[in-house]
CSV table of C-alpha atoms and ligand atoms in Angstrom, one decimal:
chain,number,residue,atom,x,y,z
A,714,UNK,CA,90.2,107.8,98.1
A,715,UNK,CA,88.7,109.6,95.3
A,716,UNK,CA,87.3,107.0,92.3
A,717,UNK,CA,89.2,108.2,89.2
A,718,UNK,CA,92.9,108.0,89.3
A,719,UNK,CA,95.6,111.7,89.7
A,720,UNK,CA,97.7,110.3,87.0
A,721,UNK,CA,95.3,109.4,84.0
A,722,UNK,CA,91.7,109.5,85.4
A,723,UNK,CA,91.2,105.8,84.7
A,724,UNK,CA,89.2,103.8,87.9
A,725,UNK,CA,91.3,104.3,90.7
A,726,UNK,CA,92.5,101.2,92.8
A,727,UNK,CA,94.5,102.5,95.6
A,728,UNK,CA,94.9,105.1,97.6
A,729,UNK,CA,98.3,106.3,98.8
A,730,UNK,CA,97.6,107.5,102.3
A,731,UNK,CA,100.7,109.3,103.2
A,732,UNK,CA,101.1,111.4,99.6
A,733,UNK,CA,97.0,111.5,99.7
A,734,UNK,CA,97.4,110.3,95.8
A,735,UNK,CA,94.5,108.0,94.4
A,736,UNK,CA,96.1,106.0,91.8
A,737,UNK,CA,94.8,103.3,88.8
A,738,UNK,CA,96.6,100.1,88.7
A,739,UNK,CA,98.7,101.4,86.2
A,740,UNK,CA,99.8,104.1,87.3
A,741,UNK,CA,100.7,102.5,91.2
A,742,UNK,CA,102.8,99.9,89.3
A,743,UNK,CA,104.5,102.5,87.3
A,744,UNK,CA,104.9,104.8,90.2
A,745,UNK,CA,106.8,101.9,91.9
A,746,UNK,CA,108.9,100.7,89.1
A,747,UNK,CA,109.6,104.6,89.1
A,748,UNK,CA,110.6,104.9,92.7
A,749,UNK,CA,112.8,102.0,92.7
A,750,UNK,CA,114.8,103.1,89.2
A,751,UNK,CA,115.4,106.4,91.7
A,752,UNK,CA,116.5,104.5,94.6
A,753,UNK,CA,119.2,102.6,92.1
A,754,UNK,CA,120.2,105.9,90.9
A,755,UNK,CA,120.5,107.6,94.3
A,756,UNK,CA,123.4,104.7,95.6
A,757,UNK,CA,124.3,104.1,91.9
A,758,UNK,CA,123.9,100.6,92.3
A,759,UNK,CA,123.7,99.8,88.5
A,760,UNK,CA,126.4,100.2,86.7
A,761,UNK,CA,126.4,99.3,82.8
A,762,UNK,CA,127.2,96.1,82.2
A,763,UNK,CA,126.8,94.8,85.3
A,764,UNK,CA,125.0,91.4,85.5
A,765,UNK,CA,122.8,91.0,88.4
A,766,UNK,CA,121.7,87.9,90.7
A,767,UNK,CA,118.2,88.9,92.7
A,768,UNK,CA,118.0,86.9,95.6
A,769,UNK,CA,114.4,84.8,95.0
A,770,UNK,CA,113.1,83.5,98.0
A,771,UNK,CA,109.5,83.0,96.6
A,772,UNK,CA,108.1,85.6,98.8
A,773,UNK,CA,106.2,88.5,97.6
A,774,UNK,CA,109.1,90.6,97.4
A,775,UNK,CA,111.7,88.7,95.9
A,776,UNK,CA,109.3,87.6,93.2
A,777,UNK,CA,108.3,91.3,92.3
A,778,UNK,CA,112.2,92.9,92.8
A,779,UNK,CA,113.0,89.9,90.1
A,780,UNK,CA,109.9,91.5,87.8
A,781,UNK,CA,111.2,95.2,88.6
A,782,UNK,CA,114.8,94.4,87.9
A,783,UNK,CA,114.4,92.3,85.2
A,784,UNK,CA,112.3,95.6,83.2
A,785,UNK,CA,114.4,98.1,84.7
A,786,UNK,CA,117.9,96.1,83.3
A,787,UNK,CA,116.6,95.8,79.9
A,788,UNK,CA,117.1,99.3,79.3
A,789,UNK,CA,120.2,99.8,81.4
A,790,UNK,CA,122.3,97.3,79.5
A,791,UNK,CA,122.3,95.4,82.2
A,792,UNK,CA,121.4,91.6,82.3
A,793,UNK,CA,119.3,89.6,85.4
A,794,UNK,CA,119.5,86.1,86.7
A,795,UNK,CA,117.9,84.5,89.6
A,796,UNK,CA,119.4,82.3,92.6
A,797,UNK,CA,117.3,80.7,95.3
A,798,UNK,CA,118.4,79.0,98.3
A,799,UNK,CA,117.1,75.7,99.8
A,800,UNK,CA,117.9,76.4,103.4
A,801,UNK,CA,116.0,72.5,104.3
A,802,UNK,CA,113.3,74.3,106.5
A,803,UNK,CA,111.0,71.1,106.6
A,804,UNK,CA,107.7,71.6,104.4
A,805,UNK,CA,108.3,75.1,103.7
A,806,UNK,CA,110.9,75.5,100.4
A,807,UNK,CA,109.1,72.6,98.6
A,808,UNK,CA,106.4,75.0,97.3
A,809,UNK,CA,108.1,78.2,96.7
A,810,UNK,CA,111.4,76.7,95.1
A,811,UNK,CA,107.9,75.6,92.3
A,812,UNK,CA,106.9,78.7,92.6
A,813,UNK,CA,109.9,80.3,91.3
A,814,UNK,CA,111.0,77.8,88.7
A,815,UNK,CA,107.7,78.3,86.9
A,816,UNK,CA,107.8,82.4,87.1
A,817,UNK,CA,111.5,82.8,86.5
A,818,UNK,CA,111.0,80.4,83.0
A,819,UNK,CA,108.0,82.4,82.3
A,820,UNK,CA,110.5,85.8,82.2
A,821,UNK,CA,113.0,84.0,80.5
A,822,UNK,CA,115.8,84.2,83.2
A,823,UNK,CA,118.3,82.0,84.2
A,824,UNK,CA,117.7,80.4,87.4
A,825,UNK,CA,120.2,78.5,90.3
A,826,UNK,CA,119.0,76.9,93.4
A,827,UNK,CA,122.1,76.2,96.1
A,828,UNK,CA,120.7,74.4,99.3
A,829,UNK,CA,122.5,74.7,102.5
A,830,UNK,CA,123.0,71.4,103.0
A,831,UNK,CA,125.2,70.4,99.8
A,832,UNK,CA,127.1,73.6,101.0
A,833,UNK,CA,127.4,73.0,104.6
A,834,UNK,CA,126.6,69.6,105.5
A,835,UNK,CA,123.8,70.8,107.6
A,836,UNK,CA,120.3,71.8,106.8
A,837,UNK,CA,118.8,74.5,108.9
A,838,UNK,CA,116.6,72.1,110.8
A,839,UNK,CA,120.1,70.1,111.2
A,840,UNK,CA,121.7,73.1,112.8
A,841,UNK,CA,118.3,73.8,115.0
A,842,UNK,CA,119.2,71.1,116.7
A,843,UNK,CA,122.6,71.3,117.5
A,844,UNK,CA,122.1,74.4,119.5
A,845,UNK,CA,120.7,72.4,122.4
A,846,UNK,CA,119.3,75.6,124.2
A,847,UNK,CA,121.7,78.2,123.5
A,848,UNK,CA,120.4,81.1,122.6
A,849,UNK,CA,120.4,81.7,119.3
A,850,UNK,CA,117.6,82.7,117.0
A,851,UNK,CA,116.6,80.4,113.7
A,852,UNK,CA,116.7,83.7,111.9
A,853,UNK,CA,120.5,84.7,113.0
A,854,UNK,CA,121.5,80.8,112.1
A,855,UNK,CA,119.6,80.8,108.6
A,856,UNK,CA,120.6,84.3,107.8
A,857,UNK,CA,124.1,83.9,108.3
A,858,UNK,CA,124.0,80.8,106.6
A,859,UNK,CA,121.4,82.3,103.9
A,860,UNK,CA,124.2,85.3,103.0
A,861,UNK,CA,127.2,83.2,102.7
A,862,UNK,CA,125.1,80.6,100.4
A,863,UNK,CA,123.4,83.4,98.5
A,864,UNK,CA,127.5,84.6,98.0
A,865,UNK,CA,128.5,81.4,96.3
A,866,UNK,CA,125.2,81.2,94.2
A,867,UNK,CA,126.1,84.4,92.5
A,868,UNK,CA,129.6,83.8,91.8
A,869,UNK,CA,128.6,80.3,89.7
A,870,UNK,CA,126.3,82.4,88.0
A,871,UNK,CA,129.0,84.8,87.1
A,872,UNK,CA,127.0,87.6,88.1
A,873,UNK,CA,129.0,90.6,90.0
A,874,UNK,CA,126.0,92.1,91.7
A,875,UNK,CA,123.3,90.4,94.3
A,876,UNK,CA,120.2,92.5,94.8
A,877,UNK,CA,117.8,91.4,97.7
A,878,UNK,CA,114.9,92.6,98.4
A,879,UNK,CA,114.7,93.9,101.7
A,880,UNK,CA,112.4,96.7,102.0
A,881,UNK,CA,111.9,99.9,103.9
A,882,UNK,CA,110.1,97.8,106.8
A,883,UNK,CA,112.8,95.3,106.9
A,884,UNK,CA,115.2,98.2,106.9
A,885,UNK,CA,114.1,99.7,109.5
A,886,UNK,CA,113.1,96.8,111.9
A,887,UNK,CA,116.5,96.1,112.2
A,888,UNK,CA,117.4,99.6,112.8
A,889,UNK,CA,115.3,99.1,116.1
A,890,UNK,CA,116.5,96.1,116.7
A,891,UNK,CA,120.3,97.1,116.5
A,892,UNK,CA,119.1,100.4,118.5
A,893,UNK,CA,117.6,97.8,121.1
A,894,UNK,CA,120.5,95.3,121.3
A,895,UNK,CA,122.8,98.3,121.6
A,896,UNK,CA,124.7,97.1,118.0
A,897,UNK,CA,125.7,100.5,117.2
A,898,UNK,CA,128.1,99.2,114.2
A,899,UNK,CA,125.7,97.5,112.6
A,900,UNK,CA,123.4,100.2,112.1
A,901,UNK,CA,126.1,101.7,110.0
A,902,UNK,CA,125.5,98.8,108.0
A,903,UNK,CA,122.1,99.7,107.1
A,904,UNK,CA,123.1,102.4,105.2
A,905,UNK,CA,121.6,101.9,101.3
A,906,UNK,CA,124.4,102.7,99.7
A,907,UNK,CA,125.7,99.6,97.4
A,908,UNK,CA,129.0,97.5,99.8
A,909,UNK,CA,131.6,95.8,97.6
A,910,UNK,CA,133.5,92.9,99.0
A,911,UNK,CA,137.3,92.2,99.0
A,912,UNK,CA,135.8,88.9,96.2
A,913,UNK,CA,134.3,91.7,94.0
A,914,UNK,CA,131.0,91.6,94.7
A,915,UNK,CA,128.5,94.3,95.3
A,916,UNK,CA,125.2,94.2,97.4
A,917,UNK,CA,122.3,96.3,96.6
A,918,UNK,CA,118.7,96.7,98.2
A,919,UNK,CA,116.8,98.1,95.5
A,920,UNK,CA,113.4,98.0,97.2
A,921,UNK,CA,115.4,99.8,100.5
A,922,UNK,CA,112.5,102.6,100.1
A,923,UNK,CA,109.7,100.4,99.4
A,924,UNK,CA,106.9,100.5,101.8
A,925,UNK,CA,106.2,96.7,102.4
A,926,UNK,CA,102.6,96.7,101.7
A,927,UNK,CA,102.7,98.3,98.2
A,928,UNK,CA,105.1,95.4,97.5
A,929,UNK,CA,102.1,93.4,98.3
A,930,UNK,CA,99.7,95.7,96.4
A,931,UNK,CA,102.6,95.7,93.2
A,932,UNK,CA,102.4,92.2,93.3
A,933,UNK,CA,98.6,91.3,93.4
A,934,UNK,CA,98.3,93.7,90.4
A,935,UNK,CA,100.9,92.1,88.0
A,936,UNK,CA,99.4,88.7,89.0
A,937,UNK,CA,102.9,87.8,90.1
A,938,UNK,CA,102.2,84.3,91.7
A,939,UNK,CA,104.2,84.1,95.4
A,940,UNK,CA,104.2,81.8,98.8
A,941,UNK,CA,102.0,83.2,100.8
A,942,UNK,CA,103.0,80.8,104.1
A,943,UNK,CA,105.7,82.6,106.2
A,944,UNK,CA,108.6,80.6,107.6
A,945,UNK,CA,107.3,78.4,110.5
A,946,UNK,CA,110.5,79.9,112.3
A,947,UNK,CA,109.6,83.5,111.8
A,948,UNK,CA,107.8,84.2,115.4
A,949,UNK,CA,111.5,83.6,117.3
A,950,UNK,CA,113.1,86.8,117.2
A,951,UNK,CA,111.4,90.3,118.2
A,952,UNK,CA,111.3,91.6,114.7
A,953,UNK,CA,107.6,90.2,115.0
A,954,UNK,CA,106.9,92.5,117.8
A,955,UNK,CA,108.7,95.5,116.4
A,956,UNK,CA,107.1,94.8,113.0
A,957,UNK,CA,103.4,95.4,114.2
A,958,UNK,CA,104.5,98.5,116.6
A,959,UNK,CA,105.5,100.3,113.0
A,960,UNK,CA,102.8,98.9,111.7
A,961,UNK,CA,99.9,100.5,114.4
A,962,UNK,CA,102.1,103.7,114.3
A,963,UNK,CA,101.6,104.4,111.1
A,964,UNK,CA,98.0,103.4,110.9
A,965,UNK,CA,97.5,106.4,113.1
A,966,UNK,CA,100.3,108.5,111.8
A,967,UNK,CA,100.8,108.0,107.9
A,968,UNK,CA,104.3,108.8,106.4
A,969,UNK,CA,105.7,107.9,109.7
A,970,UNK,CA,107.9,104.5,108.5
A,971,UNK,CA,109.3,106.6,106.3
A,972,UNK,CA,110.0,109.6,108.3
A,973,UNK,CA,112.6,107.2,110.8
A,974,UNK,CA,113.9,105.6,107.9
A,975,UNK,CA,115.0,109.2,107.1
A,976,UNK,CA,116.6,109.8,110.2
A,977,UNK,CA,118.3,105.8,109.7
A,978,UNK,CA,119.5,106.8,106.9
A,979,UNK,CA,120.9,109.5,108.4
A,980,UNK,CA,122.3,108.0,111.4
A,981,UNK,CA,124.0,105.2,109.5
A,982,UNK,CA,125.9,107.4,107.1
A,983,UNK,CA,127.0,108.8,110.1
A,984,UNK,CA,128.3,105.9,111.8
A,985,UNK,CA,128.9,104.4,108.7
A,986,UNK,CA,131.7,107.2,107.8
A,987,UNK,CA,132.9,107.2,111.0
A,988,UNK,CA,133.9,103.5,111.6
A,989,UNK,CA,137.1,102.3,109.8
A,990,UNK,CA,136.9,98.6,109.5
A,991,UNK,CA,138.3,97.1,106.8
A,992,UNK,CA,137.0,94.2,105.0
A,993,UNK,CA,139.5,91.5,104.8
A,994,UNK,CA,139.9,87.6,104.8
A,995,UNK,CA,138.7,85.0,107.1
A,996,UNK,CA,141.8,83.0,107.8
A,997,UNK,CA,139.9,79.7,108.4
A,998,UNK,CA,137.5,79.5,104.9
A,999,UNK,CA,139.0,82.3,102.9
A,1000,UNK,CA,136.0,84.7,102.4
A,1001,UNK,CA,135.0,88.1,103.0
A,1002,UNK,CA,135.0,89.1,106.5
A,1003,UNK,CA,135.6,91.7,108.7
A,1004,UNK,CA,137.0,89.8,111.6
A,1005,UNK,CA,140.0,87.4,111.3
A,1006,UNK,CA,137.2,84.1,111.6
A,1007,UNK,CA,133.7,85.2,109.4
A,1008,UNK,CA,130.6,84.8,111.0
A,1009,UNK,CA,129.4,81.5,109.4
A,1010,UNK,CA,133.1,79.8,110.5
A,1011,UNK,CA,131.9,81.3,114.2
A,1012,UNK,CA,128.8,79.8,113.5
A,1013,UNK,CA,129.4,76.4,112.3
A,1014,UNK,CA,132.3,76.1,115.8
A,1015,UNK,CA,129.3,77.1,118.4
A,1016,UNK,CA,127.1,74.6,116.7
A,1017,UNK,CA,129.5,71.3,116.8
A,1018,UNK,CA,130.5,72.0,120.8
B,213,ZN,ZN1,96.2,106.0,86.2
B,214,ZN,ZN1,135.2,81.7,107.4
């Protein structure tokens, strides 16, 4: 890392390994609100007018996509809110659901928090325990549950669009893990194009080319306050695993997370264009699905056997 930074030759604070730039903290949080405003572009997942729900765990990411979006919308004629969802994971939510009332007032956006249980009748600890040793990962249950929750905040929000804030390790983690499982449908999912739902709505992963570390970097330099505590459920699945592989890969070989998300992206259009499924109606709740019963009403029926 050299000490002055390529952009502006102020004091340089981090060094971009795989594009061998040294950059000031200006300049890296520019350079990221830059790269992002091309990934939205690229899918078109704006459109003018549109009015926006980011998904607001807490976390790191969520926290800075809601700073990012919340800039880049200003311009766009766009307009931002946030929604947060209390899934009941004991001693965990109480801190960050603080965490984002206090930054969301301090941008001045609206802010809804939907909790599982009001929704379903079943926290996630609730439905933890009804599995009673099948196998079933916390992660699958919450994140089906998470989705369909996330869904309904947005609508009472009247906001058309939900962005998360999945980024380009999340991405790609569960590339591997749908190459591993041998769920060759769902990696046409993965594709970053923006999906639209028979109810309207669009989903959009701004932060889809985002290495996750310069989230963390973007965040620590905009003093955007997060939860640093991970969920105390996070260690079931094999995304753990599959997250430090990537992450010693690239240590050796820089640029490397982004060269397979490349060839994902790649893949997944493929597969993507090639599959025809529709999306319809679930015929027991009504929503979005594209099987005749949606995954949370499959859900919900294995839990109460
Ligand atoms: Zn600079
Ligand atoms: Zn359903």
């Amino acid at each position: 890392m050299k000490n002055i930074c390529d952009r502006c030759n102020a004091k340089s604070a981090y060094y971009r390994v795989y594009s061998g730039e040294s950059l000031c903290a200006k300049c890296f949080s520019r350079s990221l609100q830059e790269k992002v405003a091309k990934t939205i572009s690229k899918y078109s997942m704006v459109k003018h007018g549109d009015r926006i729900a980011v998904a607001v765990s807490g976390g790191k990411d969520s926290l800075s996509l809601l700073h990012i979006m919340n800039m880049l919308c200003e311009k766009h004629g766009s307009t931002v809110c946030a929604v947060t969802i209390d899934e009941g994971i004991d001693g965990y939510r109480d801190e960050s659901l603080d965490i984002v009332s206090k930054f969301t007032s301090h941008l001045n956006v609206e802010h809804k928090i939907l909790s599982c249980k009001d929704l379903y009748g079943v926290s996630l600890e609730d439905s933890l325990q009804l599995r009673k040793g099948r196998r079933m990962s916390s992660c699958s249950i919450c994140g089906t549950f998470r989705r369909r929750a996330i869904d309904i905040a947005t609508e009472t929000v009247g906001a058309n669009v939900v962005a998360t804030a999945h980024n380009l390790d999340d991405v790609l983690q569960t590339f591997l893990i749908n190459i591993l499982a041998g769920d060759v449908e769902r990696i046409g999912w993965t594709y970053p194009e923006s999906v639209s739902y028979a109810n309207g709505l669009r989903k959009i992963k701004p932060f889809t080319e985002i290495y996750e570390h310069e989230i963390a970097f973007y965040a620590l330099v905009n003093e955007i306050p997060f939860q640093a505590e991970e969920c105390p459920h996070m260690n079931e699945g094999i995304r753990t695993e599959i997250r430090e592989f990537l992450n010693k890969l690239e240590k050796e070989h820089a640029g490397i997370k982004y060269n397979a998300y490349n060839t994902m992206v790649k893949v997944a259009k493929r597969i993507k264009d090639s599959a025809s499924k529709e999306h319809s109606k679930c015929v027991l709740c009504g929503r979005d699905s594209t099987n005749e019963i949606c995954s949370v009403c499959s859900m919900m029926i294995t839990l109460k056997q």
